[in-house]
XYZ file of C-alpha atoms in Angstrom:
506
model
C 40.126 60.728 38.987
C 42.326 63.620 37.985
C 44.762 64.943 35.804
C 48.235 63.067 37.257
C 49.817 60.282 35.720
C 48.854 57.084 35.524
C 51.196 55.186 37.696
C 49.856 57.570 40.558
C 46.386 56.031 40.991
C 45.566 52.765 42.018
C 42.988 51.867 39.212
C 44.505 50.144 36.054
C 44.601 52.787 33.529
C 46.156 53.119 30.262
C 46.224 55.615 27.820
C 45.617 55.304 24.153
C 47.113 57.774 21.284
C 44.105 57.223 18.358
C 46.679 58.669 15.745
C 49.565 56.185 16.145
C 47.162 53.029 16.717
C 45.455 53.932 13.824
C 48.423 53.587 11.895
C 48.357 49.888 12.639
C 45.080 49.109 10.634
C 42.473 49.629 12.525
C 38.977 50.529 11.329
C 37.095 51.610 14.051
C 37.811 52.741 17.492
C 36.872 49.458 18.854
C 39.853 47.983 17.112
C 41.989 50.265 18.487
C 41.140 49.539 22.169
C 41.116 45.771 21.636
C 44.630 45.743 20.901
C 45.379 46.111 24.800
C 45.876 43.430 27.581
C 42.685 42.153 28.940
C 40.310 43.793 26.330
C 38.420 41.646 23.373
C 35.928 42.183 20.679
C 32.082 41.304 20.440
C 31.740 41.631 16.602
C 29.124 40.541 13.886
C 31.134 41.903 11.190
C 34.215 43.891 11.403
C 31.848 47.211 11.694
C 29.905 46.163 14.388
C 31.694 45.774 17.221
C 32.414 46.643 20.784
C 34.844 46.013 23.631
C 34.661 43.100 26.199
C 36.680 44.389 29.257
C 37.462 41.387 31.221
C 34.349 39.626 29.946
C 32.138 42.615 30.458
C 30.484 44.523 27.387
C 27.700 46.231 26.425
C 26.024 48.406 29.257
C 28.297 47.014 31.731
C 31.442 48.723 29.832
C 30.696 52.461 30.539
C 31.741 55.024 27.390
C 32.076 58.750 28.001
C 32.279 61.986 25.140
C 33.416 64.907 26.968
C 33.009 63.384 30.360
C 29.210 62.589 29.112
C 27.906 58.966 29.426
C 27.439 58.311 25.442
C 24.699 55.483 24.621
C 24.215 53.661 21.169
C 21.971 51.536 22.739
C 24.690 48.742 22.411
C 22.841 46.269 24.532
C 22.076 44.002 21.530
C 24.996 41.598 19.965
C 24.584 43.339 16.791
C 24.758 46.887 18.005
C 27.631 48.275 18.058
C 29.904 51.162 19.496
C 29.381 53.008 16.187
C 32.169 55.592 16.829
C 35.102 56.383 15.002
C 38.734 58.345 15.917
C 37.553 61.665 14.178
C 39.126 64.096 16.036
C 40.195 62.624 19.359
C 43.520 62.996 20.987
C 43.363 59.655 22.960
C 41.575 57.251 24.769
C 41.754 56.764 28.926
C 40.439 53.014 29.163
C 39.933 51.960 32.818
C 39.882 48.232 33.620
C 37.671 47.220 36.226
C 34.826 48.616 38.230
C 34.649 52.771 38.148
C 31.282 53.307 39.400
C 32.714 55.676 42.443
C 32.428 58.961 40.166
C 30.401 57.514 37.133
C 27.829 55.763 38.501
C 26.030 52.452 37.378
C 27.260 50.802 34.196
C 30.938 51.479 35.005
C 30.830 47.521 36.261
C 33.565 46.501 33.811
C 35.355 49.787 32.940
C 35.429 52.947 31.728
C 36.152 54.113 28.044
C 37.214 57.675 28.433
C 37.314 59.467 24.888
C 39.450 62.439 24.856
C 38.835 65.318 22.198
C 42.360 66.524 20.399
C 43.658 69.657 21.861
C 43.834 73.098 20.488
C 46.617 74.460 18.459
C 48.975 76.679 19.860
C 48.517 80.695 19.827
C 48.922 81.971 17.310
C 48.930 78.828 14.854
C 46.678 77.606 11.861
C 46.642 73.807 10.949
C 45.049 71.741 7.813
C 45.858 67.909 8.044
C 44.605 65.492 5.569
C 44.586 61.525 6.409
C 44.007 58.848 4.031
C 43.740 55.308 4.929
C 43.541 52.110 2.184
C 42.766 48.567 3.104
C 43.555 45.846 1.104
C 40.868 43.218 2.632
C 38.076 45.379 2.734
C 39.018 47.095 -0.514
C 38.087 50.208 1.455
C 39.332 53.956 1.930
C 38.862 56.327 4.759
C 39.864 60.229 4.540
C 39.732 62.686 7.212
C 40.554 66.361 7.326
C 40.266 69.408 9.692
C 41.475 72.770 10.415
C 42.146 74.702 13.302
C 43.274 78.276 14.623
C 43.791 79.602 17.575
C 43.952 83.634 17.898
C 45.187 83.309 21.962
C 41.667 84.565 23.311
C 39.819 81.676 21.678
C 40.071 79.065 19.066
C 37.858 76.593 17.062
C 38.266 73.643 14.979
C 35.882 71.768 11.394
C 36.922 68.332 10.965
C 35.196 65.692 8.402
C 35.579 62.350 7.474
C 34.225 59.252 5.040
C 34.669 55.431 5.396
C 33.576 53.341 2.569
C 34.461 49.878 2.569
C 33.580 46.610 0.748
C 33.473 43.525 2.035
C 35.660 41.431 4.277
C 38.002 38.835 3.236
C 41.169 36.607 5.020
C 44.463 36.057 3.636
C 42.653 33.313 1.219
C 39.931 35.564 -0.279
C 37.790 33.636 1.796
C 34.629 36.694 1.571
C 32.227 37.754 4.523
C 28.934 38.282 2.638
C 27.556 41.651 3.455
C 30.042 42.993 6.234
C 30.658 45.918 4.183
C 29.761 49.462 5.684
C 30.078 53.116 5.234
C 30.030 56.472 7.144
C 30.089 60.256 7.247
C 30.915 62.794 10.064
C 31.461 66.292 10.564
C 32.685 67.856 14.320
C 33.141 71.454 14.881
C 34.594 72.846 17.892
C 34.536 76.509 19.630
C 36.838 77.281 22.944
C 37.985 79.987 24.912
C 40.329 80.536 27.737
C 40.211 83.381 30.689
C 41.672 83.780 33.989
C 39.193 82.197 35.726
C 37.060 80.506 32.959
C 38.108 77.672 30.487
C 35.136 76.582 27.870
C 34.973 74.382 24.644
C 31.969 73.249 23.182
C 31.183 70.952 20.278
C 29.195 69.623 18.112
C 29.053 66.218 16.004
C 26.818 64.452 13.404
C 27.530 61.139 11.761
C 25.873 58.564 9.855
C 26.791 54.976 9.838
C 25.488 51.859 7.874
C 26.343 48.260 8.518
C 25.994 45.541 6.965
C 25.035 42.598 9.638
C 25.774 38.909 9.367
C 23.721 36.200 10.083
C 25.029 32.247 9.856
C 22.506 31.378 6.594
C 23.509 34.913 5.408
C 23.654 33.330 1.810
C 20.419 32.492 1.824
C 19.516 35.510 2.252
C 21.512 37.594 0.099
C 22.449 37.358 -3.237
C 26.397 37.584 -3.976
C 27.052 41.076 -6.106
C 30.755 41.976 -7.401
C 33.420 41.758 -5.049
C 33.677 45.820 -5.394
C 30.196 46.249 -4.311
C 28.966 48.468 -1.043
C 25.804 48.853 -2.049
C 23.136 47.925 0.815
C 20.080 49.266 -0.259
C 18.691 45.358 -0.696
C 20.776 43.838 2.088
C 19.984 43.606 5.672
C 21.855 47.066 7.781
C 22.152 48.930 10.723
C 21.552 52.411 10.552
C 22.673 55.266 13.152
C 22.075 58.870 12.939
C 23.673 60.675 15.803
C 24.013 64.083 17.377
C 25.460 65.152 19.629
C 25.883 68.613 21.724
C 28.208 69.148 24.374
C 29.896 71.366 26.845
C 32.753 71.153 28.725
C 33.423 74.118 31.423
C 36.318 74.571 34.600
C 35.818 77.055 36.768
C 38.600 78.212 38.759
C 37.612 79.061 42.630
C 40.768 79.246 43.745
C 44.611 77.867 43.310
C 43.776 74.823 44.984
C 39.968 74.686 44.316
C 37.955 74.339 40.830
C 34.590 73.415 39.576
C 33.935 71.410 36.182
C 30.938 71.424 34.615
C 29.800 69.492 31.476
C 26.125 69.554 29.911
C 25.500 67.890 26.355
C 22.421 66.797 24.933
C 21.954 63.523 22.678
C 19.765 62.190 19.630
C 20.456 58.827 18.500
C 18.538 57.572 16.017
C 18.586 53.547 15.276
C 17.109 52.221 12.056
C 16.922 48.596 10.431
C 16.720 47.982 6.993
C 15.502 43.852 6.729
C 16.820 44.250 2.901
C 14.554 46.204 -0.526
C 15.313 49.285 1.802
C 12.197 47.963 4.179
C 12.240 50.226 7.128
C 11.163 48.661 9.712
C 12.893 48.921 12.943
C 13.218 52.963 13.635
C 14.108 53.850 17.736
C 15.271 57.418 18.832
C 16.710 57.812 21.996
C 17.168 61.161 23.244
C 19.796 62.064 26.044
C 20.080 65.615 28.058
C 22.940 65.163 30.972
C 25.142 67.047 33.307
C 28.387 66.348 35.149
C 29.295 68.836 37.936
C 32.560 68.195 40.019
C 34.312 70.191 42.891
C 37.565 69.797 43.775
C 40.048 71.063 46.202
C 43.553 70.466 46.828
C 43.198 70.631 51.477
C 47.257 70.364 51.656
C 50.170 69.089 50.779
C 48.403 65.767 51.136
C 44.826 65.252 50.751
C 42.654 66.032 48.023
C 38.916 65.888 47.591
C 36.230 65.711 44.737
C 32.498 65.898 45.022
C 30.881 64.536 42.331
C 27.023 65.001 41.273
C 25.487 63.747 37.239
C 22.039 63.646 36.216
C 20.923 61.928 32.887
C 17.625 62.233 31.082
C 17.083 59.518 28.616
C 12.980 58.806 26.263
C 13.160 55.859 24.166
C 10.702 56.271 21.075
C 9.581 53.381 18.971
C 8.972 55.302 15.290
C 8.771 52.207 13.172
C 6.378 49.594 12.497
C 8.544 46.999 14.562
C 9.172 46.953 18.069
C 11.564 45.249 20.331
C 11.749 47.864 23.248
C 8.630 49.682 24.859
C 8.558 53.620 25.222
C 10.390 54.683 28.184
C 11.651 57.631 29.879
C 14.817 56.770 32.430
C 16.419 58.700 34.452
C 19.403 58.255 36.718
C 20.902 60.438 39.235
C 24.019 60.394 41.384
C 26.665 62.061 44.100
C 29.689 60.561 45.302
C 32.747 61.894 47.320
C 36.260 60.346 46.403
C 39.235 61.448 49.273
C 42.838 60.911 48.147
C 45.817 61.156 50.731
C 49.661 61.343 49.779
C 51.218 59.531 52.763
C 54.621 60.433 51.084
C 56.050 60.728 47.704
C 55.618 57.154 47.040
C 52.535 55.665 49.052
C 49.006 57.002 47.975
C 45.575 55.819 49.454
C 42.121 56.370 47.588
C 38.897 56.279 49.212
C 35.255 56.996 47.782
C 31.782 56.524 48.465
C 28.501 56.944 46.656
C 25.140 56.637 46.114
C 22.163 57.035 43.211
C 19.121 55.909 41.824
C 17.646 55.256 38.117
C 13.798 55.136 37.126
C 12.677 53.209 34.365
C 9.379 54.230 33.471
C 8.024 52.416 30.201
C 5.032 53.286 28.542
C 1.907 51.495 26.610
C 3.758 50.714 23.112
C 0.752 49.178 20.728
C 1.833 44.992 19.707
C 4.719 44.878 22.279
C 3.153 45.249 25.760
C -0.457 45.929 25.597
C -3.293 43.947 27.347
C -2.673 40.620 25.216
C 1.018 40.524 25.914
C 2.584 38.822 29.055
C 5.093 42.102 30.052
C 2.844 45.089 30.962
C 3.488 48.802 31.485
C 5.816 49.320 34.386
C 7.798 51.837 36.701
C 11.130 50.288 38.578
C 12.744 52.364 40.822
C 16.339 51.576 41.866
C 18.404 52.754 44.428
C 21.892 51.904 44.418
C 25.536 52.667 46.147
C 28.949 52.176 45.478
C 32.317 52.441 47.360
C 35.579 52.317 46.707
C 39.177 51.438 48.391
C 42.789 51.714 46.978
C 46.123 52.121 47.710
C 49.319 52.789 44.832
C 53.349 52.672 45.940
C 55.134 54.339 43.130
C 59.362 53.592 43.109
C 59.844 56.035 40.511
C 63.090 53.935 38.930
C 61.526 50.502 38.414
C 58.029 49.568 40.590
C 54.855 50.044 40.177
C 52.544 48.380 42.600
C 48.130 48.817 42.719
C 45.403 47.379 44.762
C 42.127 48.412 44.889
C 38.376 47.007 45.675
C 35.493 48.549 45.192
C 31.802 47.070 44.442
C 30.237 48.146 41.350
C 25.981 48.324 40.124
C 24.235 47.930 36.830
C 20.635 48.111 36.962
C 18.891 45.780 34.143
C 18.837 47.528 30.742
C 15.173 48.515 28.703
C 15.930 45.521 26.806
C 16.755 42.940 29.657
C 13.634 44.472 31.678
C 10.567 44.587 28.979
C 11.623 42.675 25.967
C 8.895 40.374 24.390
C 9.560 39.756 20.647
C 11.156 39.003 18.132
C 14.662 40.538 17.466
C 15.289 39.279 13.720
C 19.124 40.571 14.188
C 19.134 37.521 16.539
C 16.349 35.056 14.829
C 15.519 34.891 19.086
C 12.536 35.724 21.015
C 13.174 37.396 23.870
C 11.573 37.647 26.626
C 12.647 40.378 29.675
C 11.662 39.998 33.144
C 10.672 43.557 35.273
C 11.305 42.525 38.101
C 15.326 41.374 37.843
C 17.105 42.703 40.720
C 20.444 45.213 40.379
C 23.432 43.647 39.058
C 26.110 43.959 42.002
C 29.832 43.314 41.164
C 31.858 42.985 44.167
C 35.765 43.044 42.871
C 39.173 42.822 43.873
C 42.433 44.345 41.603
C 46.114 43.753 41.714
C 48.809 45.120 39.599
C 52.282 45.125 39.455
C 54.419 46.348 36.903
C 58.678 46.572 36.938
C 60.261 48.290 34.064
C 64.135 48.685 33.480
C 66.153 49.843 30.663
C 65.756 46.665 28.400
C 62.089 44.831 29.836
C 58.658 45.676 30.809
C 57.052 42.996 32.721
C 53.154 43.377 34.072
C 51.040 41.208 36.397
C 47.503 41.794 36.703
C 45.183 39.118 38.734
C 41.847 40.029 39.860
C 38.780 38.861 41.502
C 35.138 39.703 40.455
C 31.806 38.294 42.244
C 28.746 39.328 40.399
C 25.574 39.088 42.216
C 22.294 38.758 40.280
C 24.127 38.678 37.115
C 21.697 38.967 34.190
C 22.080 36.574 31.049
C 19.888 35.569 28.177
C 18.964 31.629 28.908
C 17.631 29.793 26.020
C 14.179 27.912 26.565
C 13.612 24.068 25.729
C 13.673 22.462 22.101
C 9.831 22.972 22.315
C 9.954 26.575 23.468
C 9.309 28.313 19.840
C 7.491 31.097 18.997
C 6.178 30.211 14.857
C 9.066 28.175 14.579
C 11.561 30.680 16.351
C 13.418 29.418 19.234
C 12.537 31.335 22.422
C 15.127 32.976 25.605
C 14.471 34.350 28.789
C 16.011 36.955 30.639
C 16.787 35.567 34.219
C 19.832 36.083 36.946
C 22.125 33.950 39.175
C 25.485 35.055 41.037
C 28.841 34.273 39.279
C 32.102 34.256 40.127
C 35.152 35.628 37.857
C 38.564 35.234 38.349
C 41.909 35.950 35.988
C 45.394 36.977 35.541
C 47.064 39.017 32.638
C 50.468 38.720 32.345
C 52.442 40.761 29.410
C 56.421 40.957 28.649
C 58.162 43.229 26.288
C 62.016 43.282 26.124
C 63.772 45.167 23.864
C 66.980 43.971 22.656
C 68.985 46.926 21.515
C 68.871 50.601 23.051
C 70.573 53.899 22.202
């Protein structure tokens, strides 16, 4: 919510360094966030992967760039998060719902990447990274430079992964889960009395390899060395991206930030001989404007507005998602009061609306399909309820609840056809209802010189929850099993529970 520790707000936050996790072997930056309490992987391949937050992935997991909501169009199994650590400080992962200030889609959590700092005035830095791995046979390098002359600074960072493919500790191999990428970021700032800017820019390319189970029928086994996937079945992702980040300063107690970026994401499939055939760009333009003021000693409030601009474009000869503009606005107020030095409460309240306005795409939803051209407006709201009590020397005690929306995705809402990353026909449904999450959080933590103990449970009721439901044996499209889009209410319940001791201090 803002910039205070963690321990002083009651949401379940934890903070990530990228550079020492990396250490550890990961390979992307889903890795890296999967190695916390509570959070798993969705993977086809140890590329293509994202984060399941307490069972929730995809569009209900919310990611943000510079504050920005960032979409890879990751509602598919084999679409991944497609990002890497390439110059980011850290990453703020919130568990649970955080729809108060960012809307629908924060259902699960929040993945919060945050771009490395500059260097100190008057300072000049080159770093080079390189990273081996035995079981991929693969090598990623990064480098950068940065300077920082006191009125501004700026920053060029690069980086290549190139990896074979996958094998265990018994060389048992993962046909075709090799992948590669490229990325360049470049970053301008500056810093006045009143007026703090930095602004970047990225581009990367990705390719992964996908899996399938009768991958071997598919593929023909090359040299263990090889990457090449020119004839084997890939993702491809070409992605800009543009973005601002701005605080104004009104006042000692009162400032404004304001972040804009713009988006092209570019999805390609390559079904193997370097076919083309699957090419979507989505293109994003966005803001994020906050105010915030510091009333006393004890209260604090933020106003919170975003608007986001997304058009889907089907450029290939395949389809699986119609043209579509959306669009998606929201305001919210969040009210925090210090009853003392140890005993916070958090209040918030919101509301929005997205539009989902698809368009006639030729072979996917023209006059002889079953799902027609449609607009679907949805209104939504969201509030929010928490309270922290911070003992500075060994407590640390959180409860929130707070109700959380997801409206259907493109994919959930007009899909009808075959997705051959899947082998399923699916078929969406316009007229699913919003997803509503209804949740409840506790979380306790006690540290002392020698242990660490935490103890999470929490509640979640999902109302129209959206799933993919598989048709009957005799529900086949040319021999392709058929699945159906449809919605019940769920209920989700848990507890994480984590120890570390340490035996010997100094």
């Amino acid at each position: 919510f803002r910039s205070e520790a963690s321990e002083e707000n009651s949401m379940h936050t934890i903070a990530l360094n990228t550079d020492s996790l990396s250490k550890f072997g990961a390979l992307t930056l889903a890795d890296i966030i999967a190695k916390q309490q509570g959070v798993n992987l969705l993977t086809t391949g140890p590329a293509i992967s994202k984060p399941v937050i307490r069972g929730s992935s995809g569009n209900r997991v919310l990611v943000l760039l510079s504050e920005l909501k960032f979409d890879n169009q990751q509602w598919q199994e084999e679409h991944g998060l497609g990002l890497s650590t390439m110059g980011t400080d850290r990453v703020e992962l919130i568990i649970g719902p955080a729809g108060i200030l960012y809307g629908s889609e924060a259902i699960g959590g929040v993945i919060n990447i945050i771009e490395e700092l500059p260097p100190e005035i008057g300072t000049k830095l080159l770093d080079i990274r390189f990273q081996s791995h035995s079981n991929t046979f693969g090598n990623s390098i990064q480098g950068g430079y940065k300077t920082n002359n006191g009125k501004s600074w700026w920053r060029l960072r690069t980086n290549m992964d190139n990896y074979a493919d996958y094998s265990d500790g018994n060389k048992n191999r993962v046909l075709n889960s090799r992948f590669k990428g490229y990325g360049i970021k470049t970053s301008w700032g500056f810093n006045n009395n009143k007026w703090r800017s930095v602004n970047h820019f990225m581009s990367t390319y990705n390719q992964f390899g996908f899996i399938y189970n009768d991958v071997y029928s598919f593929i023909k086994t090359d040299e263990r060395w090889s990457r090449t996937l020119i004839n084997n079945p890939s993702h491809i992702v070409f992605l800009n991206i543009l973005s601002s980040e701005n605080t104004i300063i009104l006042s000692p107690l009162s400032k404004i930030k304001f972040n804009y970026g713009f988006q092209t994401n570019q999805r390609l499939e390559n079904e193997g001989g370097n076919n083309i055939s699957l090419n979507m760009l989505l293109l994003t333009g966005q803001y994020n404007l906050k105010w915030s003021r510091q009333i006393n000693d004890k209260n604090y409030l933020v106003i919170s507005n975003f608007i986001v601009q997304e058009q889907n474009t089907n450029l290939g000869a395949r389809k699986i998602i119609p043209n579509a503009i959306l669009h998606e606005g929201n305001i919210s107020m969040y009210f925090e009061s210090r009853l003392n030095k140890s005993f916070i409460l958090e209040y918030g309240i919101g509301g929005g609306e997205k539009l989902i306005v698809t368009r006639l795409t030729p072979s996917l939803n023209d006059e002889k399909k079953i799902i027609h051209p449609f607009n679907k407006f949805s209104p939504y709201y969201t509030i929010y309820s928490g309270l922290t009590w911070y003992e500075r020397k060994h407590f640390n005690l959180k409860f929130n609840v707070a109700n959380g929306v997801r409206i259907p995705n493109l994919a959930e809402l007009s899909s009808n056809g075959l997705h051959e990353g899947t082998f399923v026909y699916e078929v969406g449904n316009p007229s699913l209802k919003n997803e509503q999450l209804y949740s409840s959080n506790l979380y306790l933590n006690y540290t002392s010189k020698n242990i660490n103990v935490i103890l999470s449970p929490f509640y979640n009721h999902y109302k129209n929850f959206v799933y993919l439901n598989p048709g009957n044996e005799f529900d086949k499209w040319y021999g392709f099993p058929k699945a159906y889009y449809v919605q019940k209410d769920v209920n989700q319940y848990g507890v994480e529970f984590n120890i570390i001791t340490s035996l010997f201090t100094t």
